Coordinates of C-alpha atoms in Angstrom, one line a residue:
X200 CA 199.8 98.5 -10.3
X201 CA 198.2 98.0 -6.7
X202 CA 199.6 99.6 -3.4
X203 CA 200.4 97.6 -0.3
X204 CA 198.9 100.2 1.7
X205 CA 196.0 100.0 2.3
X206 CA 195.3 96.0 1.5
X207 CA 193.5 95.6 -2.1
X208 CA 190.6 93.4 -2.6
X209 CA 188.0 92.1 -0.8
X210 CA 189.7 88.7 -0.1
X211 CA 191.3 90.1 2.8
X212 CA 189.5 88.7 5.7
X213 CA 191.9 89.9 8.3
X214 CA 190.7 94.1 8.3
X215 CA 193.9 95.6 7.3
X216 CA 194.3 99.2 7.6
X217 CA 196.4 102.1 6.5
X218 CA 199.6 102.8 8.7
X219 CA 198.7 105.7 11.7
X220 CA 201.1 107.1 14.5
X221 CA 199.8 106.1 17.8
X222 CA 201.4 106.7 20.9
X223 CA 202.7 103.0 21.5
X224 CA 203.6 103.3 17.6
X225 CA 206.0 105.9 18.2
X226 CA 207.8 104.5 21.0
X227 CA 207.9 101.5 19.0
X228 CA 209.8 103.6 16.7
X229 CA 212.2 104.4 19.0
X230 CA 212.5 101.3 20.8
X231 CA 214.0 100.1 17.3
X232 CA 215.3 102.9 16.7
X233 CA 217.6 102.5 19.5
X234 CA 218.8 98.9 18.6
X235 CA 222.2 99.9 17.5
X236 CA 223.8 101.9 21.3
X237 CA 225.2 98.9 23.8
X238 CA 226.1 98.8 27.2
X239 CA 228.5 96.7 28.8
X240 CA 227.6 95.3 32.1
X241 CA 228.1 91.4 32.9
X242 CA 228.2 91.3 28.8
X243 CA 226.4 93.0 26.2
X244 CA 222.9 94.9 26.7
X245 CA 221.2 97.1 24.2
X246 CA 219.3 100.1 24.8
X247 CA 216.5 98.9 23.2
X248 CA 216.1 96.0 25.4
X249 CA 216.2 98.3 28.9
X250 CA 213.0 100.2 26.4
X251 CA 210.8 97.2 25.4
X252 CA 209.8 96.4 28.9
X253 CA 208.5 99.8 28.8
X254 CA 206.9 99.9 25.6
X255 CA 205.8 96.3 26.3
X256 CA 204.1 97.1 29.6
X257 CA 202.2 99.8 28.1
X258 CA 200.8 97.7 25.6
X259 CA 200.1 95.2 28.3
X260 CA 198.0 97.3 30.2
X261 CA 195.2 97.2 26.7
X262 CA 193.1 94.3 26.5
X263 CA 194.7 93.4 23.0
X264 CA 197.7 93.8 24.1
X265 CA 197.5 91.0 27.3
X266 CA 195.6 89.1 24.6
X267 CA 198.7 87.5 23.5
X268 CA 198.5 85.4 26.9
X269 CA 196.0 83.4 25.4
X270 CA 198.0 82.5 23.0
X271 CA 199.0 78.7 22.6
X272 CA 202.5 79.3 20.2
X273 CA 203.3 82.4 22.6
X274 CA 203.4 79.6 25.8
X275 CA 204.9 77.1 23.6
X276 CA 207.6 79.1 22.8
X277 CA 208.5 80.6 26.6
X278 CA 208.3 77.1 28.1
X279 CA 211.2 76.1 25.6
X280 CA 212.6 79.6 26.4
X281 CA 212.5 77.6 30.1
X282 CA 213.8 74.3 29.0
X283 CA 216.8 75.8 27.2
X284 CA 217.4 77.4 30.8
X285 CA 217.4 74.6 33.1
X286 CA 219.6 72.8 30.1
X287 CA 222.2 76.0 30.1
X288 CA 222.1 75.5 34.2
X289 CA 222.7 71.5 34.2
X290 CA 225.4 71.8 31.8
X291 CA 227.1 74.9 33.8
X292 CA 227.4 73.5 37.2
X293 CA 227.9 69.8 35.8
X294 CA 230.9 71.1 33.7
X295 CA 232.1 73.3 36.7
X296 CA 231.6 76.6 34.4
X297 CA 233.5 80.0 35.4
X298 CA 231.1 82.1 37.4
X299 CA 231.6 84.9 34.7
X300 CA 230.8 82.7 31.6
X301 CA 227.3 81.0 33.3
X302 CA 226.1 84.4 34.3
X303 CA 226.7 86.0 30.8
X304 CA 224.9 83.0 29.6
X305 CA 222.1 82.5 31.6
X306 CA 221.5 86.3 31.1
X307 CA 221.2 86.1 27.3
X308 CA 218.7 83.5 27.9
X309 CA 216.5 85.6 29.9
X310 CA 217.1 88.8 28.3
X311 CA 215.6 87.1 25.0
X312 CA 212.9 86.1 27.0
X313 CA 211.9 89.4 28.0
X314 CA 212.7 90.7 24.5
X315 CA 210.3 88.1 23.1
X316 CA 207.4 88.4 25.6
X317 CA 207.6 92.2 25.4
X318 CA 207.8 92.4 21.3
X319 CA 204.5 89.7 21.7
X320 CA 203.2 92.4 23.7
X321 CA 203.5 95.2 21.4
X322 CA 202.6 92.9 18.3
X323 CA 199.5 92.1 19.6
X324 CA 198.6 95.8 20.9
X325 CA 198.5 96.9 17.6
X326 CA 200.2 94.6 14.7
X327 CA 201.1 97.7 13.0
X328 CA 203.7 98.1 15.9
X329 CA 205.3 96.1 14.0
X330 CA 205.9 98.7 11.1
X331 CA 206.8 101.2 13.9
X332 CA 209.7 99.1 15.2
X333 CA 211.4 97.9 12.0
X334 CA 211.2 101.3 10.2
X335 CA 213.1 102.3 13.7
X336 CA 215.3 100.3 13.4
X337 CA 216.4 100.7 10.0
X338 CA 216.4 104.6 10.3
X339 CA 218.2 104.1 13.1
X340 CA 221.1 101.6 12.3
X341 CA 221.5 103.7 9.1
X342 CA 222.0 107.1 11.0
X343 CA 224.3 105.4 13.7
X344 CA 226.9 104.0 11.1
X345 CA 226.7 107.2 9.6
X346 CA 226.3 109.4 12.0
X347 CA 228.3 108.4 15.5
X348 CA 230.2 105.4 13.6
X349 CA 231.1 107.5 10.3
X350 CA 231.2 104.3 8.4
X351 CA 231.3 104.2 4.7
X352 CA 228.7 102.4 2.6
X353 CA 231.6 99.9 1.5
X354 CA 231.0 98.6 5.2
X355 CA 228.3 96.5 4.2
X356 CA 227.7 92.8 5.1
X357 CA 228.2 94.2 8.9
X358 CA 227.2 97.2 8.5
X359 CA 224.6 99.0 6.0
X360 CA 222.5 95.9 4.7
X361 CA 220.5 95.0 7.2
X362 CA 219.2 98.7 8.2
X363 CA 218.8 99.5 4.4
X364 CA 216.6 96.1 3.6
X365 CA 214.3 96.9 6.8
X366 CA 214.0 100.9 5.5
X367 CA 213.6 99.6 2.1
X368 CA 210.5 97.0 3.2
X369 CA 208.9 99.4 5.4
X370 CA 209.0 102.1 3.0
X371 CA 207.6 100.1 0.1
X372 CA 204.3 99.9 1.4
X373 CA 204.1 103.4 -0.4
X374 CA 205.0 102.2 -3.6
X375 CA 203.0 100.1 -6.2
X376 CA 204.1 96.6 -5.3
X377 CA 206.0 95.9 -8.1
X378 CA 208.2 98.6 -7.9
X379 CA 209.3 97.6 -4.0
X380 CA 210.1 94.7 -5.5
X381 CA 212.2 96.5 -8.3
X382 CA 213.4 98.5 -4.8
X383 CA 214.3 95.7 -3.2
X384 CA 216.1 93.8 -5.9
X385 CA 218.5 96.6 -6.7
X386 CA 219.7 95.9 -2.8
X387 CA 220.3 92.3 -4.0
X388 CA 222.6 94.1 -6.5
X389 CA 224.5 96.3 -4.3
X390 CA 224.8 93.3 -1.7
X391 CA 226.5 90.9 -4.6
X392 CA 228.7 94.1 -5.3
X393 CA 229.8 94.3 -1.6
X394 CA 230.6 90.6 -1.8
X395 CA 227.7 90.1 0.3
X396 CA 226.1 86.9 -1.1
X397 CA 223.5 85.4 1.4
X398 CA 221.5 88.8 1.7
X399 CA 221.6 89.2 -2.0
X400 CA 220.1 85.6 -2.2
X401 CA 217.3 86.9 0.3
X402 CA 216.7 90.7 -1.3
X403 CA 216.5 88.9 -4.8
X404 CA 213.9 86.0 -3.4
X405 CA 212.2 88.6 -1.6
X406 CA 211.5 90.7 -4.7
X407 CA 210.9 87.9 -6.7
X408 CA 207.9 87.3 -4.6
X409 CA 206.7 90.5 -4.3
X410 CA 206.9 90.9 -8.0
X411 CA 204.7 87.3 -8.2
X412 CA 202.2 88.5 -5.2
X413 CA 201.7 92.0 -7.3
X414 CA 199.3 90.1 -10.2
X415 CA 196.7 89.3 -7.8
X416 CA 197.6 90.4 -3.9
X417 CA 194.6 89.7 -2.0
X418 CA 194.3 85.9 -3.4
X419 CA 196.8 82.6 -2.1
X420 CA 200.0 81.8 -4.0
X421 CA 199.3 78.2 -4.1
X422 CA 197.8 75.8 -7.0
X423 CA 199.3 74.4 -9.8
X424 CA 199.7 76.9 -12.0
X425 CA 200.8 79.5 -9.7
X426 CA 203.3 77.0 -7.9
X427 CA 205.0 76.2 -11.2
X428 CA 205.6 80.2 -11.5
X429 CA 207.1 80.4 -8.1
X430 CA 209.3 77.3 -8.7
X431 CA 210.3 79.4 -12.0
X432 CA 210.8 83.0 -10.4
X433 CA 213.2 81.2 -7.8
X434 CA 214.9 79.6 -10.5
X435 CA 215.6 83.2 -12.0
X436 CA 216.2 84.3 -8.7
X437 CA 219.2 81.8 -8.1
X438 CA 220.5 82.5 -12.2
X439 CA 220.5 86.2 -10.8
X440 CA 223.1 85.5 -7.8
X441 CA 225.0 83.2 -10.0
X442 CA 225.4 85.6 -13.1
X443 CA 226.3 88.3 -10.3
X444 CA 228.8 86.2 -8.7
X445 CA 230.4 86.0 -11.8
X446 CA 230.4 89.6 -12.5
X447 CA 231.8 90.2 -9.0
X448 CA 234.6 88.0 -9.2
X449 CA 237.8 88.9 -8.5
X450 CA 241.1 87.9 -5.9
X451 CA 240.1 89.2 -3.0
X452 CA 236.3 88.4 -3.0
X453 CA 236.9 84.7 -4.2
X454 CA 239.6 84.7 -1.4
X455 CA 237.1 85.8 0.9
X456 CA 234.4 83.8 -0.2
X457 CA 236.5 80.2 0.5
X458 CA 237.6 81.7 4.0
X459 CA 234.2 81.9 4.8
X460 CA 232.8 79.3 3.8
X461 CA 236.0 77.1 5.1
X462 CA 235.1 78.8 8.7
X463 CA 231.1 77.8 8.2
X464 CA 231.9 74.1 7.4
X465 CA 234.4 73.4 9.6
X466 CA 232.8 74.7 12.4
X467 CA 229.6 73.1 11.6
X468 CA 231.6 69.8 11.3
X469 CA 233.5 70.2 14.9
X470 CA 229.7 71.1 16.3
X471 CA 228.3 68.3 15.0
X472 CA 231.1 66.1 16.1
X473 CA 230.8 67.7 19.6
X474 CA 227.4 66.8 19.7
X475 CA 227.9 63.1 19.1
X476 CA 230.2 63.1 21.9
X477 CA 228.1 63.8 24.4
X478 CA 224.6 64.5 23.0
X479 CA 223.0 65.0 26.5
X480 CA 225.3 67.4 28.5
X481 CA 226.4 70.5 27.2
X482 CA 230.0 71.4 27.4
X483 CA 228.8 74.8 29.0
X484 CA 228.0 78.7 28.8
X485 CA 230.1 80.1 26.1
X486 CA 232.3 76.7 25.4
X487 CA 236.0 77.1 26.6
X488 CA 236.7 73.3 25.4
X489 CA 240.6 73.9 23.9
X490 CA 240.3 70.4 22.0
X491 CA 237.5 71.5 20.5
X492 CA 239.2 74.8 19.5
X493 CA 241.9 72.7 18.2
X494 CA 240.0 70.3 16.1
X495 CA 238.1 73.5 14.5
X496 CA 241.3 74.9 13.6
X497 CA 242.5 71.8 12.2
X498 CA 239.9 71.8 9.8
X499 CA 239.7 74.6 9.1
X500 CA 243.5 75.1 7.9
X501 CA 242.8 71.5 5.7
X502 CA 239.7 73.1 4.0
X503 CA 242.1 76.3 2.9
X504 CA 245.1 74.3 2.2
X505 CA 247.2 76.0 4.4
X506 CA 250.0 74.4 6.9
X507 CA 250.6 76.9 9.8
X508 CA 252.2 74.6 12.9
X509 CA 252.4 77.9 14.8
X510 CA 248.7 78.6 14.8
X511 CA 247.1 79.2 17.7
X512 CA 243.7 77.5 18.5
X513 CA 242.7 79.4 21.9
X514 CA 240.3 77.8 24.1
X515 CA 236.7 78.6 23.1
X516 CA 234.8 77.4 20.4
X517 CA 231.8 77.9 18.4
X518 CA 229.6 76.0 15.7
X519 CA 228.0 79.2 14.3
X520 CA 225.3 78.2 14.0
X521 CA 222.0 78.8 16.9
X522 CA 220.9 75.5 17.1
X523 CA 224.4 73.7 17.0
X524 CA 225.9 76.3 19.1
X525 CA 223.3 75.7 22.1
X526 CA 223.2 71.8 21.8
X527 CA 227.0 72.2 22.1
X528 CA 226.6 74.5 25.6
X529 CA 223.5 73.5 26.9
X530 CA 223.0 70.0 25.7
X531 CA 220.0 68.2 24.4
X532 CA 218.0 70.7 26.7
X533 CA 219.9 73.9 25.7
X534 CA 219.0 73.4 22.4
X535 CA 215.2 72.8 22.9
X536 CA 213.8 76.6 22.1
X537 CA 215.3 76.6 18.7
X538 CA 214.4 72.9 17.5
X539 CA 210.9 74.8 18.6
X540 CA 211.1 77.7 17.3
X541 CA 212.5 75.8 13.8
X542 CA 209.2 73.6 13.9
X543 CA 207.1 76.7 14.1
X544 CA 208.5 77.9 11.3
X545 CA 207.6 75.0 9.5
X546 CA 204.4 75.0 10.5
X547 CA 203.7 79.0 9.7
X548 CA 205.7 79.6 6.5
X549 CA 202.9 78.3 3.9
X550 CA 200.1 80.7 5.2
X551 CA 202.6 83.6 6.0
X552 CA 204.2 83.3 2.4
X553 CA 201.9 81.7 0.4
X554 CA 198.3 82.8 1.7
X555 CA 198.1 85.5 3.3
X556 CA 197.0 88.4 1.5
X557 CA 199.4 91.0 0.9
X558 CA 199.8 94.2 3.1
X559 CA 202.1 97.2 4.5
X560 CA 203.6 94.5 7.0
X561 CA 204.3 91.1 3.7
X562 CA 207.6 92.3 3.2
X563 CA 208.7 92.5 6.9
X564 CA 207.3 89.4 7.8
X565 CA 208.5 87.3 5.1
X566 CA 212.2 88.9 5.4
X567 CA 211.8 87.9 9.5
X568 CA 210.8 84.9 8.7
X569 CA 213.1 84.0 6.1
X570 CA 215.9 85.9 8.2
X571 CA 215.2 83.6 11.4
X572 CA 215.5 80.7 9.8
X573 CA 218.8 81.0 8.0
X574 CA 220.2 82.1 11.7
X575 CA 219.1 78.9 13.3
X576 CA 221.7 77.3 11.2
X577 CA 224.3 80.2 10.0
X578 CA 224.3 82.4 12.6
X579 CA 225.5 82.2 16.3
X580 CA 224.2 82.5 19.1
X581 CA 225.2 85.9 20.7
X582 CA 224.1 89.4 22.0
X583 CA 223.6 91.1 18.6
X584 CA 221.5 88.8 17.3
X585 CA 219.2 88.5 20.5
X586 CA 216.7 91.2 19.1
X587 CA 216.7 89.1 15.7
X588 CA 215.7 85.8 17.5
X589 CA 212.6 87.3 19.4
X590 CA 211.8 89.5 16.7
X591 CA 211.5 86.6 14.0
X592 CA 209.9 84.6 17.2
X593 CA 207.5 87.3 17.5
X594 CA 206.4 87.4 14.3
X595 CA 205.6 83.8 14.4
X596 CA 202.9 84.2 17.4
X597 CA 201.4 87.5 15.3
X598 CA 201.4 85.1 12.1
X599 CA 199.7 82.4 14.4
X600 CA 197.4 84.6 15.6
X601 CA 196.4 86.4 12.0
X602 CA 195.9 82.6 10.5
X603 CA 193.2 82.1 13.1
X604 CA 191.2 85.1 12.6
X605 CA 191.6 84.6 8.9
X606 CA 190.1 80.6 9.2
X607 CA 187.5 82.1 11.8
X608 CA 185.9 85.0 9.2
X609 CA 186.1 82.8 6.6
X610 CA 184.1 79.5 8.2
X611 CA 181.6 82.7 9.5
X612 CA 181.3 83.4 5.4
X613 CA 180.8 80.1 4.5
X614 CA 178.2 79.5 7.0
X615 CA 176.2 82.9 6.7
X616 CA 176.8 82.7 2.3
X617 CA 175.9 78.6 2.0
X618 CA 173.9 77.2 5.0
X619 CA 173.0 74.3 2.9
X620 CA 177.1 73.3 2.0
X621 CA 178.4 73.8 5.6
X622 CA 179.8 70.6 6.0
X623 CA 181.8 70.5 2.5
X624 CA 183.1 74.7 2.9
X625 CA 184.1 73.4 6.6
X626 CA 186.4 71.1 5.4
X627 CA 187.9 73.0 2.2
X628 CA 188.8 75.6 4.5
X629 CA 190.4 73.9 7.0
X630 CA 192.3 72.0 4.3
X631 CA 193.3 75.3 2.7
X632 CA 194.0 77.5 6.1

């Protein structure tokens, strides 16, 4: 079997090497490891966000680290950061929004701007930073539930998963490949047993493609042959959550499963339906719309069959979902930065997962990436999952950056290797990169 750390083979045109403490590394560490303790002032704030500008304005102050301002995804991204703004802003005073709702939502906004530009920052310092901050914040979530919270492991879906899956990828650069992925898949297990299906999905697809990568790590998984066995592992991958959905079965977790999914759909429904009704103007900074509230709780209580003519429906609303939920406050506008960011990920997830050789930071950036976009459609768009949004952003603008070097060292091979087929190598590695 071959280690993740350092990268094997001499495919890998990007210079990976092994994982080292460096000063900025270790307040990376911390920085993440931080991400757990809040503060309450106009609304939530985590420690770790009063530390990145720190940690971010140290690396800023290298010349690798300022590098990512010549980045073109880094600018694309912050000026659809700014758009989302001035759409939250419209909406607010157009919609005659309470003072305290605007200013906790215009300050999410900019707090995940900082958070973004500072984790760019760090990223592009040193990409290993990278490793730094997620081990931190897995060691860290883990020791805060355990530690300060005393939570049990039973507290899973919103508690222990998360942590454990970013301590379990950073840790697995260690180990031969193929036994993270056996790692990784026994947290699939333990998810399905704590009723915990979506991250079991993830942890299984996530070792499934580990386990492919292990065969021949430094070379593309694309081309026909190698595409078929993909297709096929994530065939086994879905007839593992299935057969352990079965095995997991019983009243309470099927009960649980159709409340949940009842809640999704229905509030997806209601979002989209608040969309359609005004698909330019948001309804405003954390929606306080009580016929929308009523309307979600209307279908919800049809989708579980249940009659309840007491029930009260409140007066806020959510679609739960991050690109819903900010069309629906900020309008076309508001929801700008994550049509954006979704786009990115488009455009990034064949080299990241496919071609890009494997190293200590493939399982990280394919859980991000993976992880970011299942929240621009399942999960909302709040304070705890700020970090989450600029970290996957982050990663993006790092994966952007590492595709270019990669198609720059390889056109200099092809040109030093095989003056006379320039023209032809030019084009098949363009196509392929």
């Amino acid at each position: 079997m071959k280690s993740l750390n350092p990268a094997p083979g001499p495919g890998n045109a990007i210079g990976q090497r092994q994982i080292r403490l460096t000063g900025i590394g270790l307040f990376a560490l911390f920085c993440g490891a931080l991400q757990p303790l809040t503060l309450n002032l106009v609304g939530e704030i985590y420690a770790v966000e009063l530390l990145l500008p720190v940690a971010g304005l140290a690396a800023l102050a290298s010349r690798s680290g300022n590098a990512v301002f010549r980045e073109r995804m880094f600018w694309s991204l912050l000026l659809a950061a700014g758009v989302m703004l001035a759409g939250y802003v419209i909406s607010d005073f157009i919609r005659d929004t309470r003072p305290d709702q605007y200013l906790r939502g215009w300050g999410r906004i900019l707090i995940l701007v900082t958070d973004f530009v500072f984790l760019c920052a760090l990223f592009r310092q040193d990409r290993r930073n990278l490793w730094w901050f997620a081990l931190g914040m897995g060691v860290g979530g883990i020791l805060h539930l355990r530690l300060i919270l005393h939570t049990s492991i039973s507290i899973w879906k919103f508690g222990y998963a998360e942590p454990m899956l970013l301590f379990a990828a950073a840790m697995g650069c260690f180990l031969p490949i193929r036994l993270a992925a056996v790692w990784l898949g026994l947290l699939g297990l333990t998810s399905m047993w704590y009723d915990f299906r979506s991250f079991a999905a993830i942890c299984f697809l996530l070792a499934t493609y580990m386990w492919l990568r292990a065969a021949r790590p430094s070379q593309p998984l694309v081309g026909g042959k190698k595409s078929l066995r993909l297709l096929i592992a994530g065939g086994l991958a879905g007839a593992l959550v299935m057969t352990t959905l079965a095995l997991t079965e019983s009243g309470y977790s099927n009960n649980r499963r159709a409340e949940s999914n009842a809640g999704r759909s229905a509030a997806i429904e209601v979002g989209l339906i608040a969309i359609s009704r005004s698909p330019l103007l948001g309804y405003g900074s954390w929606t306080e719309d009580r016929e929308l509230a009523e309307l979600y709780l209307k279908h919800y209580l049809e989708k579980r069959g249940v009659r309840d003519p007491n029930a009260d429906a409140g007066r806020h609303f959510s679609p739960h979902s991050q690109i819903l939920q900010s069309w629906v406050e900020g309008g076309i506008l508001g929801a700008v930065f994550f049509m954006v960011l979704g786009y990115q990920l488009l455009r990034s997830v064949k080299w990241a997962a496919l071609a890009r050789p494997v190293d200590t930071l493939t399982p990280l950036v394919v859980y991000l990436l993976f992880s970011c976009a299942w929240n621009l459609f399942m999960s909302p768009f709040s304070a705890p999952h700020r970090i989450q949004i600029a970290l996957g952003a982050a990663v993006l603008v790092l994966m952007d950056s590492e595709q270019r070097a990669s198609r720059s060292a390889a056109l200099k091979r092809a040109f030093v290797q095989n003056p006379a087929a320039r023209a032809g190598t030019l084009c098949s590695v363009l196509h392929k990169t």
